Structures are given as C-alpha cells and as structure tokens.
mmCIF file of N, CA and C in Angstrom:
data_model
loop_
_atom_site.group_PDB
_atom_site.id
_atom_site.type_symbol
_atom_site.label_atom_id
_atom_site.label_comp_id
_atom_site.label_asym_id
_atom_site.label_seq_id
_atom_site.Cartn_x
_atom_site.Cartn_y
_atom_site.Cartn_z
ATOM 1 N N UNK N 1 79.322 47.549 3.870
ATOM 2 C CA UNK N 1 78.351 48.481 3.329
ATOM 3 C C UNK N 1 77.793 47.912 2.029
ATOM 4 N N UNK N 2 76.583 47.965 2.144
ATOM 5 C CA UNK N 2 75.948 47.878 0.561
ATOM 6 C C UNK N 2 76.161 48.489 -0.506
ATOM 7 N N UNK N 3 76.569 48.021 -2.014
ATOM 8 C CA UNK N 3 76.304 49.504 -2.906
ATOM 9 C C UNK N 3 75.482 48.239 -3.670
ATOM 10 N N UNK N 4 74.721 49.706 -4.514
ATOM 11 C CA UNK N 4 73.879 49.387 -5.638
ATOM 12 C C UNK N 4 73.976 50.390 -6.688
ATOM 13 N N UNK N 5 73.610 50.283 -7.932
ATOM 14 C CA UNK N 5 73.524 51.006 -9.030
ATOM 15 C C UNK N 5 72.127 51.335 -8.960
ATOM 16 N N UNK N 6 71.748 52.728 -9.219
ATOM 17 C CA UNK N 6 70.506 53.041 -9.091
ATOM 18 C C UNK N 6 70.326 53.992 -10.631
ATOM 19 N N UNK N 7 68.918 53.699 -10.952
ATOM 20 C CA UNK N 7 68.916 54.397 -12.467
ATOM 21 C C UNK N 7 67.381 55.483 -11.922
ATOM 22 N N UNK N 8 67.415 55.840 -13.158
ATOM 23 C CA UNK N 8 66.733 57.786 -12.773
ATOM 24 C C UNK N 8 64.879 56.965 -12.526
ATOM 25 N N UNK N 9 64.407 55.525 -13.308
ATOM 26 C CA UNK N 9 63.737 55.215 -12.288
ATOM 27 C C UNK N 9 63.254 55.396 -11.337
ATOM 28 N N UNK N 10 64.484 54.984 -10.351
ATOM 29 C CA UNK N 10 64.029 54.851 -9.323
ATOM 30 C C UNK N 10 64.560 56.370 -8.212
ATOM 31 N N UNK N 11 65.485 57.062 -8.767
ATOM 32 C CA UNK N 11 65.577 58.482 -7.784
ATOM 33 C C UNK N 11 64.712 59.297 -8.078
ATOM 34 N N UNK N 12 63.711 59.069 -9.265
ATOM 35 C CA UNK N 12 62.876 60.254 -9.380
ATOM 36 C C UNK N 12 61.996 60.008 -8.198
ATOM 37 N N UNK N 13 61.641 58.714 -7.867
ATOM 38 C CA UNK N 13 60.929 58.531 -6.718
ATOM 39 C C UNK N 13 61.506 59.340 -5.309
ATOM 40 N N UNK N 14 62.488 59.999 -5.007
ATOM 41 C CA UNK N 14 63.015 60.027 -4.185
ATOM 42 C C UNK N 14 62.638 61.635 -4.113
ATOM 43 N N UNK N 15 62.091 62.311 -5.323
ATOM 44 C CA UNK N 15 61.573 63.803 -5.259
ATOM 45 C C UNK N 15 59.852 63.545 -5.227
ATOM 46 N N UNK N 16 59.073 62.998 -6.573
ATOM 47 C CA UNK N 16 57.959 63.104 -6.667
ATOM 48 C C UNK N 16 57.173 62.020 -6.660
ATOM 49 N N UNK N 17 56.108 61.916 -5.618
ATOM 50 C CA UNK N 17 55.005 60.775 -5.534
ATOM 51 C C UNK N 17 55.254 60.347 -6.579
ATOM 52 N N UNK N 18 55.263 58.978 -5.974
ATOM 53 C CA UNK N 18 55.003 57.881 -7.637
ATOM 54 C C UNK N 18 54.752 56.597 -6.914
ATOM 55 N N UNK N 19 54.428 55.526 -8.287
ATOM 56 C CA UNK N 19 54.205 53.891 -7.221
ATOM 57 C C UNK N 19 55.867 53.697 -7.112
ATOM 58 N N UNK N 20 55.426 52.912 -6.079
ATOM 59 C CA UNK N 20 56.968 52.472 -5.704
ATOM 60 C C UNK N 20 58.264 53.500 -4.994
ATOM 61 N N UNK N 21 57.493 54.886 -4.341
ATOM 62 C CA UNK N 21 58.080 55.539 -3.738
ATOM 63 C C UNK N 21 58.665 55.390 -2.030
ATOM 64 N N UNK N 22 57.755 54.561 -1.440
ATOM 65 C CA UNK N 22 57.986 54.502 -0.272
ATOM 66 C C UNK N 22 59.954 53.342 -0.554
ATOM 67 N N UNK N 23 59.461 52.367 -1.536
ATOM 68 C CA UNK N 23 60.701 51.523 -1.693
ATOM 69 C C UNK N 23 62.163 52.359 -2.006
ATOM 70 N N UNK N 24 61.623 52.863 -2.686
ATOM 71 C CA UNK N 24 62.676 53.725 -3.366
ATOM 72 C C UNK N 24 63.567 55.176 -2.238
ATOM 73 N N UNK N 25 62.715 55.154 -1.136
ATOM 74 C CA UNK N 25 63.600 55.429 -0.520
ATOM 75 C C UNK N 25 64.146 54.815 1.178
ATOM 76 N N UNK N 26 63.893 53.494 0.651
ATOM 77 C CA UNK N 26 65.079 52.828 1.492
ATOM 78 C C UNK N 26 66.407 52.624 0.859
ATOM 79 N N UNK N 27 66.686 53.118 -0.292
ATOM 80 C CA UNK N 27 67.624 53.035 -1.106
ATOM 81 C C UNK N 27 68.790 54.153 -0.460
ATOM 82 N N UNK N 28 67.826 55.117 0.110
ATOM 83 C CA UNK N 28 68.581 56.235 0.359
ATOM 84 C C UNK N 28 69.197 55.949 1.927
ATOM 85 N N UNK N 29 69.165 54.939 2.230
ATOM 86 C CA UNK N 29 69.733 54.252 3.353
ATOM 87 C C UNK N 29 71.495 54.615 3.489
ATOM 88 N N UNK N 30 71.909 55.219 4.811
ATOM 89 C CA UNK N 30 72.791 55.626 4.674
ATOM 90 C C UNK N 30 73.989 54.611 4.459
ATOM 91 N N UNK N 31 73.410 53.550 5.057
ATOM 92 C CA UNK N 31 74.246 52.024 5.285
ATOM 93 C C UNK N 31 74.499 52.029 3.250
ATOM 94 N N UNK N 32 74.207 52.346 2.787
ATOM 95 C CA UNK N 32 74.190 51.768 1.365
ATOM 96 C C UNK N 32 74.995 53.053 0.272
ATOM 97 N N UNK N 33 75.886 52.519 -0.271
ATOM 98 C CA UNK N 33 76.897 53.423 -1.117
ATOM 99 C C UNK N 33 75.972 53.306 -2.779
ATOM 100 N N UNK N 34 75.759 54.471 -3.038
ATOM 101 C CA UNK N 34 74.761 54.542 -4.543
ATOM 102 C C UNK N 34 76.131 54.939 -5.662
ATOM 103 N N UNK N 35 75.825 53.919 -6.481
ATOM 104 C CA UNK N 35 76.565 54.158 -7.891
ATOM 105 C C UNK N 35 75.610 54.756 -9.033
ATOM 106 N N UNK N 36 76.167 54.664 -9.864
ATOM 107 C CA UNK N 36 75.371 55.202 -11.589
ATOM 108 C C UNK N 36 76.323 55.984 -12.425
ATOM 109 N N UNK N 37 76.357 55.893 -13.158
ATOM 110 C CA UNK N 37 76.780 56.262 -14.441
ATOM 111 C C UNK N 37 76.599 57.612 -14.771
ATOM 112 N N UNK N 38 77.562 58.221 -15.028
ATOM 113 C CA UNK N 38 77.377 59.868 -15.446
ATOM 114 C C UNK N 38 75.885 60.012 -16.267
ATOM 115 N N UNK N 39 75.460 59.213 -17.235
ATOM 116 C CA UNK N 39 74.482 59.716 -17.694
ATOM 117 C C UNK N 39 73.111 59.422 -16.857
ATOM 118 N N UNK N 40 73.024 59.793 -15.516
ATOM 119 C CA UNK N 40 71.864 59.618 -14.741
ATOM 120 C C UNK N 40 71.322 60.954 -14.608
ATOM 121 N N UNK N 41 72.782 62.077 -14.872
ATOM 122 C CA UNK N 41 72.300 63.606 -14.853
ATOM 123 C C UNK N 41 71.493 64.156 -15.773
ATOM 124 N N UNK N 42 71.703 63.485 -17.312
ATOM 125 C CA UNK N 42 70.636 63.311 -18.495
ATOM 126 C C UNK N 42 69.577 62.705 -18.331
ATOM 127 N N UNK N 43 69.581 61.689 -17.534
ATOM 128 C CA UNK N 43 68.206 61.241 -17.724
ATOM 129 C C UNK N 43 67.062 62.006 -16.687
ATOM 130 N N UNK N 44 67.742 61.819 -15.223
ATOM 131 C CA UNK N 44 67.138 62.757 -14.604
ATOM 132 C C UNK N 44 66.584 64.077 -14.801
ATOM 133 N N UNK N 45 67.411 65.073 -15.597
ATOM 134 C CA UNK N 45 66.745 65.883 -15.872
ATOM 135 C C UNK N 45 65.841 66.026 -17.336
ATOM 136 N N UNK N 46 66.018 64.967 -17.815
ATOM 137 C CA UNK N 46 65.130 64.509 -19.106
ATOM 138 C C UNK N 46 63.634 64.105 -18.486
ATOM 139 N N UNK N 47 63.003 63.535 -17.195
ATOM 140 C CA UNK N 47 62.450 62.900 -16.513
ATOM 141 C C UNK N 47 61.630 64.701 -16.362
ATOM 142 N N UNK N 48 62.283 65.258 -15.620
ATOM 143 C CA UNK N 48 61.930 66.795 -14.993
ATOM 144 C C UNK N 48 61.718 67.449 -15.728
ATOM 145 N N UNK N 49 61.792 67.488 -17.152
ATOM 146 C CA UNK N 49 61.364 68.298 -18.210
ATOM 147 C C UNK N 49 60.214 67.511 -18.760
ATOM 148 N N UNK N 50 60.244 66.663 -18.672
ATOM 149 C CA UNK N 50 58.829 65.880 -19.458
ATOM 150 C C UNK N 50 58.084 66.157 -18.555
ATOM 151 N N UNK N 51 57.883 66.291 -17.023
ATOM 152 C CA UNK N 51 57.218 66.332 -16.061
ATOM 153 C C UNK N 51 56.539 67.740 -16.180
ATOM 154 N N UNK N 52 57.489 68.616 -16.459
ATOM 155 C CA UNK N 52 57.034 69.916 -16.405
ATOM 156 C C UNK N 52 56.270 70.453 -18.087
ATOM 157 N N UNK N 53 56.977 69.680 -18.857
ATOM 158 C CA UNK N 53 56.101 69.907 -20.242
ATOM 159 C C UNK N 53 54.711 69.366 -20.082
ATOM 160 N N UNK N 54 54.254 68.388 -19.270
ATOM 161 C CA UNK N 54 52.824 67.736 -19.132
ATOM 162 C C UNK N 54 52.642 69.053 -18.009
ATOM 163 N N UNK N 55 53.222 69.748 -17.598
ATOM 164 C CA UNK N 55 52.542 70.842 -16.118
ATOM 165 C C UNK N 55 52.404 69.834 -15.089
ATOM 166 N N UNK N 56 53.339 68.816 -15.044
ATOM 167 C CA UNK N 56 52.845 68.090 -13.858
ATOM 168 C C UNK N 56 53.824 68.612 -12.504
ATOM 169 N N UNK N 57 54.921 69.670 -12.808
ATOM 170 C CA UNK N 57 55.424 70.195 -12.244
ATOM 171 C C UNK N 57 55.970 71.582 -12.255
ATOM 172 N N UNK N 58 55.970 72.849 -11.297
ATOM 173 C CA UNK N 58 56.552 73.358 -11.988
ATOM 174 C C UNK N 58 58.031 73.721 -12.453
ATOM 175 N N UNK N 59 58.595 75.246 -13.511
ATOM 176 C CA UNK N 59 59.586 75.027 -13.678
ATOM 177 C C UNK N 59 60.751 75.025 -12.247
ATOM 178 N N UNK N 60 60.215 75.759 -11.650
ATOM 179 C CA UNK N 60 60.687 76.346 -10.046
ATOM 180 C C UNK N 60 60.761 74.615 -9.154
ATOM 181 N N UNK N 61 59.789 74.046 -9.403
ATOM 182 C CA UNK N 61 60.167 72.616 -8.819
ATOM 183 C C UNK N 61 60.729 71.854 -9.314
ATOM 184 N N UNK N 62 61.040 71.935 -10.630
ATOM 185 C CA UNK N 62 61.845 70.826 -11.527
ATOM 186 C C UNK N 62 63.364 71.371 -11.020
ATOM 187 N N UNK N 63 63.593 72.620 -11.390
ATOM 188 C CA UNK N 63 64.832 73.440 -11.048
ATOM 189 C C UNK N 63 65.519 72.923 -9.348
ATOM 190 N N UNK N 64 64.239 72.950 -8.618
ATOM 191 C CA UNK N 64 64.728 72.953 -7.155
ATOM 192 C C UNK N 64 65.285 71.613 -6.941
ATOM 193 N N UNK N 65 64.234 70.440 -7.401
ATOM 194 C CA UNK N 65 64.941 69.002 -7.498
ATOM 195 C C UNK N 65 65.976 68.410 -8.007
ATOM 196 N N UNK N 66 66.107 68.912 -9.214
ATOM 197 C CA UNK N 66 67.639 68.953 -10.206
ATOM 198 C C UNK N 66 68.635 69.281 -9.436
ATOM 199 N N UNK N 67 68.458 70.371 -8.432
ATOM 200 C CA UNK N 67 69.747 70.701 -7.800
ATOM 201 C C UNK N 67 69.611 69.691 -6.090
ATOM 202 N N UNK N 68 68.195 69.573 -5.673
ATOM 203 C CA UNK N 68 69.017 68.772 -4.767
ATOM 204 C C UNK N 68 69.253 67.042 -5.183
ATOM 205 N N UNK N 69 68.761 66.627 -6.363
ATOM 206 C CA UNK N 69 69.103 65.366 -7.187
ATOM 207 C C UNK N 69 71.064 65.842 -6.774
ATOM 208 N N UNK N 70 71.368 66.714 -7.609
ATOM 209 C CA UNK N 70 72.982 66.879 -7.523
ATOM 210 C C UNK N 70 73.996 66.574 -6.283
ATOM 211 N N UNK N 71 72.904 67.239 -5.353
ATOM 212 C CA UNK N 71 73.782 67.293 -4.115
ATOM 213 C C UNK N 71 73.366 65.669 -3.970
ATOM 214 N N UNK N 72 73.294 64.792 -3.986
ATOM 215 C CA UNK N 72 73.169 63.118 -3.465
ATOM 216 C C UNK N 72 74.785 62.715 -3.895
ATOM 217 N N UNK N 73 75.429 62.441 -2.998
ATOM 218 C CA UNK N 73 76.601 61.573 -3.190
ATOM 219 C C UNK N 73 76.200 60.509 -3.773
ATOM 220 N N UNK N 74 77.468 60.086 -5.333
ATOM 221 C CA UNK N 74 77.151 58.813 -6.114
ATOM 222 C C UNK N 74 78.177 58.502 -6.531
ATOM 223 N N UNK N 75 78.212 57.143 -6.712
ATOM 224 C CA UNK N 75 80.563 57.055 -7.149
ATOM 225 C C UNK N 75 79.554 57.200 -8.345
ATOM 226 N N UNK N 76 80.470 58.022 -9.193
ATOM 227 C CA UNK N 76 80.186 58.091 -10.817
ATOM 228 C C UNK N 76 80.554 57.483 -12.009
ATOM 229 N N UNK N 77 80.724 57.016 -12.433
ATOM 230 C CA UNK N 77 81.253 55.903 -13.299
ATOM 231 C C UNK N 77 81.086 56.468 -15.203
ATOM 232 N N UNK N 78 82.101 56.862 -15.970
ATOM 233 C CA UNK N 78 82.009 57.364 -16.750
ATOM 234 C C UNK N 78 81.069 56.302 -17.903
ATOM 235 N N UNK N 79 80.418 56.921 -18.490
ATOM 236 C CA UNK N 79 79.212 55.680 -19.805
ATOM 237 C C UNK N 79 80.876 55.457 -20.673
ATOM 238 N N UNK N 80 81.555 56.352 -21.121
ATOM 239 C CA UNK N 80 82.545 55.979 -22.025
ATOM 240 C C UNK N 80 83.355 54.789 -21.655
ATOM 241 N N UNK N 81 83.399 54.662 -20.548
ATOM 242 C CA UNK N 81 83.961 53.444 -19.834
ATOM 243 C C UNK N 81 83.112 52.436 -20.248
ATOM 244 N N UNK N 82 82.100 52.375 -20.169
ATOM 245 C CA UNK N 82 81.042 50.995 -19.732
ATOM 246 C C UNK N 82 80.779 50.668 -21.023
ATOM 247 N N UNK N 83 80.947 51.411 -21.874
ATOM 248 C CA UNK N 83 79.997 51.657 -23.498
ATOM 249 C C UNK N 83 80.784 50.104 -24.153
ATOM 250 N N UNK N 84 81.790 50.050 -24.607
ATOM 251 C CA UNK N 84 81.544 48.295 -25.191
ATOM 252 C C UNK N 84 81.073 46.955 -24.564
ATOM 253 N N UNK N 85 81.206 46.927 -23.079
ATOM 254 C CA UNK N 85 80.405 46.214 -22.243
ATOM 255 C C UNK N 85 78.723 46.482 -22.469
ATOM 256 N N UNK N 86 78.436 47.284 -22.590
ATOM 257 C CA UNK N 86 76.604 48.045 -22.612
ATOM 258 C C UNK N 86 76.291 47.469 -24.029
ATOM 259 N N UNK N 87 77.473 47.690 -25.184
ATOM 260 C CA UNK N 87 77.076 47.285 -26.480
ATOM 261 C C UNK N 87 76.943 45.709 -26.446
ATOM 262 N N UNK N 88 77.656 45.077 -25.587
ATOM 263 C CA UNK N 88 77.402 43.642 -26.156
ATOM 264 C C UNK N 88 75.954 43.129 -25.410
ATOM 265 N N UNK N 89 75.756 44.092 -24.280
ATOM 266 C CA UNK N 89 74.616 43.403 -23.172
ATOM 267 C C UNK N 89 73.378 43.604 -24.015
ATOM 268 N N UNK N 90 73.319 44.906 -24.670
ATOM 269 C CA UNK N 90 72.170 45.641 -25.338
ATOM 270 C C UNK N 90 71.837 44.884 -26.531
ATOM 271 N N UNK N 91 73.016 43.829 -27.383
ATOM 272 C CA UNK N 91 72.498 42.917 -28.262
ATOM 273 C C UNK N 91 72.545 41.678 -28.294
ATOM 274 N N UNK N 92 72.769 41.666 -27.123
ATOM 275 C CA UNK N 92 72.595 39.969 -26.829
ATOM 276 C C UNK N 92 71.167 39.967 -26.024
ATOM 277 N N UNK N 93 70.403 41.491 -25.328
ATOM 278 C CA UNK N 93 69.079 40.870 -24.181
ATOM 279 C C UNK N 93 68.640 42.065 -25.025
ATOM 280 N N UNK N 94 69.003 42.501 -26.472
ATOM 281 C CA UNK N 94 67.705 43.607 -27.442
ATOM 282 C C UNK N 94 67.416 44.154 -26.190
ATOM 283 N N UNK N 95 68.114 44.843 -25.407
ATOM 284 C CA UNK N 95 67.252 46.168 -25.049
ATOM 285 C C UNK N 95 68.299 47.709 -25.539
ATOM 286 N N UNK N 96 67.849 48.699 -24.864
ATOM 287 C CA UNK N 96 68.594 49.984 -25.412
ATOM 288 C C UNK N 96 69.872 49.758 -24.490
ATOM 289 N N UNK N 97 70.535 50.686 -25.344
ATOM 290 C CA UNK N 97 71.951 50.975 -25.393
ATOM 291 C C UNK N 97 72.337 51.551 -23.644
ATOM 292 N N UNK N 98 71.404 52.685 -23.592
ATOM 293 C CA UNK N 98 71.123 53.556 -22.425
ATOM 294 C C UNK N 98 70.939 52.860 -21.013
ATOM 295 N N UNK N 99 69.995 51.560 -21.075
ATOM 296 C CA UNK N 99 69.440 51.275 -20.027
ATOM 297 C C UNK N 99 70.200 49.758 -19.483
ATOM 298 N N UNK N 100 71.383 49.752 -20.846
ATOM 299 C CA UNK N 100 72.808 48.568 -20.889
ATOM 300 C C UNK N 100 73.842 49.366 -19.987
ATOM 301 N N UNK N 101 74.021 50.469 -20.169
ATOM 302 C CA UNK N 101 75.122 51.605 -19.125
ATOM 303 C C UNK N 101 75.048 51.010 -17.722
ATOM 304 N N UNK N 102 74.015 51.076 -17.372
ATOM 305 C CA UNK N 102 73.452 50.525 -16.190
ATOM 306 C C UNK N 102 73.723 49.347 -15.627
ATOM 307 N N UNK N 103 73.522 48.538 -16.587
ATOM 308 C CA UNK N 103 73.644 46.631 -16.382
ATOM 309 C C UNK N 103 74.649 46.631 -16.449
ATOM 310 N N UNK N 104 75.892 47.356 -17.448
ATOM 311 C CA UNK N 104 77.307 47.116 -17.169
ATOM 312 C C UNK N 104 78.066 47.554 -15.784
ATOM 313 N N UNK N 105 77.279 48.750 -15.699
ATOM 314 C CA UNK N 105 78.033 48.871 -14.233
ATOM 315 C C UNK N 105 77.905 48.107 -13.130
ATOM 316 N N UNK N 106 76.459 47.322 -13.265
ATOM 317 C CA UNK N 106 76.296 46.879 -11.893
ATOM 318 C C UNK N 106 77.249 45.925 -12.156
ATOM 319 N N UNK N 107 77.757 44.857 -13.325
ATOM 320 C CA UNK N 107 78.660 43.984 -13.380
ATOM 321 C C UNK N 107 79.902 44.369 -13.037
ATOM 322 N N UNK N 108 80.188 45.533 -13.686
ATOM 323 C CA UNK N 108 81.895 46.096 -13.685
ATOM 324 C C UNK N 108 81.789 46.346 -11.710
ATOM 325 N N UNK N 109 80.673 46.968 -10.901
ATOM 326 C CA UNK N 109 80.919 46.943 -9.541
ATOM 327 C C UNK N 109 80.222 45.705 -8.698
ATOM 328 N N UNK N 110 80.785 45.012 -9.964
ATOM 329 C CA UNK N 110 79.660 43.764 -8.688
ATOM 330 C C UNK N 110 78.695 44.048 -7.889
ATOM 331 N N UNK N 111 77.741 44.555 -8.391
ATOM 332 C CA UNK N 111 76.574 44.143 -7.857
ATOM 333 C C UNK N 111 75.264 44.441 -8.184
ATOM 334 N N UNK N 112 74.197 44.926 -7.921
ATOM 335 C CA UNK N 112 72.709 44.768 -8.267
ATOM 336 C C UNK N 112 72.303 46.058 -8.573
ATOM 337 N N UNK N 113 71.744 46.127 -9.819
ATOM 338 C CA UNK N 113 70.901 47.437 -10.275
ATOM 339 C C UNK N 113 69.538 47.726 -9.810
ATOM 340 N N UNK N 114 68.706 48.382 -9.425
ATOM 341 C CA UNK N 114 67.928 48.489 -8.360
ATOM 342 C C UNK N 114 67.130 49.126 -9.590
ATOM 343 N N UNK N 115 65.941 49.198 -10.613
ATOM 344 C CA UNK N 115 65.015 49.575 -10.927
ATOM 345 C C UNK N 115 63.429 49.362 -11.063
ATOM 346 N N UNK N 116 63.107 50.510 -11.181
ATOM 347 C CA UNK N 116 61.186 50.399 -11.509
ATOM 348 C C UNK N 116 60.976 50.038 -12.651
ATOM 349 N N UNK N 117 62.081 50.126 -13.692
ATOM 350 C CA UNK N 117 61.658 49.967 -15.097
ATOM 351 C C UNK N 117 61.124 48.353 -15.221
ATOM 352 N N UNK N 118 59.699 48.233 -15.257
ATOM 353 C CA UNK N 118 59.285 46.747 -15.693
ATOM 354 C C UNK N 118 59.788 46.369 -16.905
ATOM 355 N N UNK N 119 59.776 46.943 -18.204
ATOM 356 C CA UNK N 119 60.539 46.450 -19.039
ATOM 357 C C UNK N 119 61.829 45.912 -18.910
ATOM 358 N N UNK N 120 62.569 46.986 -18.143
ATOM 359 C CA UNK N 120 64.118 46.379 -18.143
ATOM 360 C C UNK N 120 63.917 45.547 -17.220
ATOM 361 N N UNK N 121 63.329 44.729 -16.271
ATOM 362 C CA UNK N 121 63.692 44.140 -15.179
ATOM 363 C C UNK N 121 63.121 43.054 -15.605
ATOM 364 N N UNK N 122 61.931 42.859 -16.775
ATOM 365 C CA UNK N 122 61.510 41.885 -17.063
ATOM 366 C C UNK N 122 62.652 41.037 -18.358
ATOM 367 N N UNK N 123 63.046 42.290 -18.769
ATOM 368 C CA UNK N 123 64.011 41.586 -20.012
ATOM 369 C C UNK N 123 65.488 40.989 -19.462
ATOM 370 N N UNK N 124 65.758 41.020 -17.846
ATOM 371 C CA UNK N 124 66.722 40.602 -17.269
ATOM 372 C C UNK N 124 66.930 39.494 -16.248
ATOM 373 N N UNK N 125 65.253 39.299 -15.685
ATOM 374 C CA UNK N 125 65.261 38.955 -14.378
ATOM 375 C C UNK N 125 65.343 37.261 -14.692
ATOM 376 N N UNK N 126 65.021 37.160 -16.002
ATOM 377 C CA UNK N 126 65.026 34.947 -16.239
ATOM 378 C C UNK N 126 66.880 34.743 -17.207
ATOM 379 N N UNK N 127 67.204 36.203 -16.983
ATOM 380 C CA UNK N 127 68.670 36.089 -18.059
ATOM 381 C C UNK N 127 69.812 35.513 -17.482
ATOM 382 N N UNK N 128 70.902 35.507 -17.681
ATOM 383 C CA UNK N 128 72.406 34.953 -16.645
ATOM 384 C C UNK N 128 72.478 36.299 -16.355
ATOM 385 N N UNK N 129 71.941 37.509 -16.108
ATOM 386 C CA UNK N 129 72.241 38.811 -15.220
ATOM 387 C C UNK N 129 71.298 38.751 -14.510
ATOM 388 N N UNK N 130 70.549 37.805 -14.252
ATOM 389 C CA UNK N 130 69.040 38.100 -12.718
ATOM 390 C C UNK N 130 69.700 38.390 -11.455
ATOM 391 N N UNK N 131 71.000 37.891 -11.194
ATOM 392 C CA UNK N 131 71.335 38.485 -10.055
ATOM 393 C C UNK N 131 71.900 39.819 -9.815
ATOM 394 N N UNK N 132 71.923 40.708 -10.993
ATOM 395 C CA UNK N 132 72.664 42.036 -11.535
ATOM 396 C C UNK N 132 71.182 42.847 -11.306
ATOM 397 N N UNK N 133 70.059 42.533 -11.258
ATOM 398 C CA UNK N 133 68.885 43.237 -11.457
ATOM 399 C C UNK N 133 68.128 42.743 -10.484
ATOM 400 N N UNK N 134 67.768 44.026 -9.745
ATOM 401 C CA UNK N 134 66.991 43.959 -8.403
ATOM 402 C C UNK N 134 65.772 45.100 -8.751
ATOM 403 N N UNK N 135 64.356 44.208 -8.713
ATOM 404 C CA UNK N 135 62.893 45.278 -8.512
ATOM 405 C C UNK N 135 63.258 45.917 -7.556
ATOM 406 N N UNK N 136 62.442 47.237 -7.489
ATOM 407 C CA UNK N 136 62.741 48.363 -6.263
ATOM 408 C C UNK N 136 61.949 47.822 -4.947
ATOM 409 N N UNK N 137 61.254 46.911 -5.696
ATOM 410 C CA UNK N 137 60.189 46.215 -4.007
ATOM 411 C C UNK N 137 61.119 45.403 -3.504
ATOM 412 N N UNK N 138 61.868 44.540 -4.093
ATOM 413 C CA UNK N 138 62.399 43.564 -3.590
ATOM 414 C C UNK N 138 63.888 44.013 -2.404
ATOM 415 N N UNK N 139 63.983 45.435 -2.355
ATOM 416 C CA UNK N 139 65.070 46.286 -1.709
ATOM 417 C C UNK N 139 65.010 45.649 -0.573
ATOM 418 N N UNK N 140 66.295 44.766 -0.172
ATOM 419 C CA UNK N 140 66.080 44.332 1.335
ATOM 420 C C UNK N 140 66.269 45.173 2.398
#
C-alpha cells in the first residue's frame, strides 16, 4: 500500500473547486494510506474560515466540510513529536515552522509529502528532501 503525507493544500481540494482538484483526488485512492500531523485540523479549518470570511462559502458549508474533512481516516502523528526535527528543517531550507511538521513526517514515515503549496515545493524540490516532496500533479 502507498502512504503519503498530505497537507490542508491539498485536502481542501478534496471539498472545494480549485486548480489542481481533479489531482488531488487521486490521493483519495483507497490503495493509498494518508498521514499528517495533528495540526492539519488547524489548518484546515483555518482554510474554511478564510473562505467563508471572503463569502466564498457559506457558514453551513464550511461547518458541513469540517465535519466530513474529520470523518477521512489519517494515521495522525502528534506536531509535538516532529517539532525538533521541523525546527532544524525550517532553518536549514528558511521556510515556516508549520509547513516543516509536514517535511518531518514525511521523513520520520518514509515517504513523500504530496502538496499544492508552490512555495513549499519549490523551496524543496532541488534540496536533499526532493524525494520527501511530491507536486499534487505529479501523483502517480
């Protein structure tokens, strides 16, 4: 079975049109075991409140997605765990602390973080972690 680490990126695709939605849910492939880090429940619903503060959604749809976001089986992986691994990744490739949670796990589970974030994927993909960081197009 496949696993991957997936960040709020790329599951928001998995509720609301966006680019890179059709990719984003081959992720949801049953063949494939999804990891992430407890704080995906923060970001996700950080994502659904900005959405709904622009009215790009409403509160009744942010609410409805939040809960079926929940119901998705994910091995969970505590940030308190990952957090001195995340600190050294986050100042050795200057990116945030937050979006290091991520990169540590895919290392600590061996294997590939799956995001839309062009920033993060650009600040990783020429690094000694390019094989830890997978674009959401590139989803085989």
């Amino acid at each position: 079975m496949k696993k991957y680490v997936v960040d709020a990126s790329v599951s928001i695709k998995w509720f609301v049109p966006e680019i890179h939605e059709e990719a984003s849910l081959r992720v949801l492939d049953s063949a494939v075991e999804l990891y992430a880090p407890d704080l995906i429940y923060a970001e996700m619903g950080n994502v659904l409140w900005k959405k709904w503060r622009r009215k790009e959604l409403s509160g009744e749809d942010v609410s409805g997605i939040m809960q079926d976001f929940m119901a998705i089986t994910f091995q969970i992986h505590k940030s308190f765990d990952l957090s001195a691994d995340a600190l050294d990744i986050a100042k050795e490739h200057n990116q945030t602390f937050y979006d290091c949670i991520y990169v540590a796990l895919a290392l600590s589970a061996e294997c590939a973080l799956i995001t839309a974030d062009n920033k993060l994927y650009k600040a990783f993909h020429k690094s000694n972690l390019k094989k830890h960081i997978l674009w959401i197009e590139d989803i085989p």
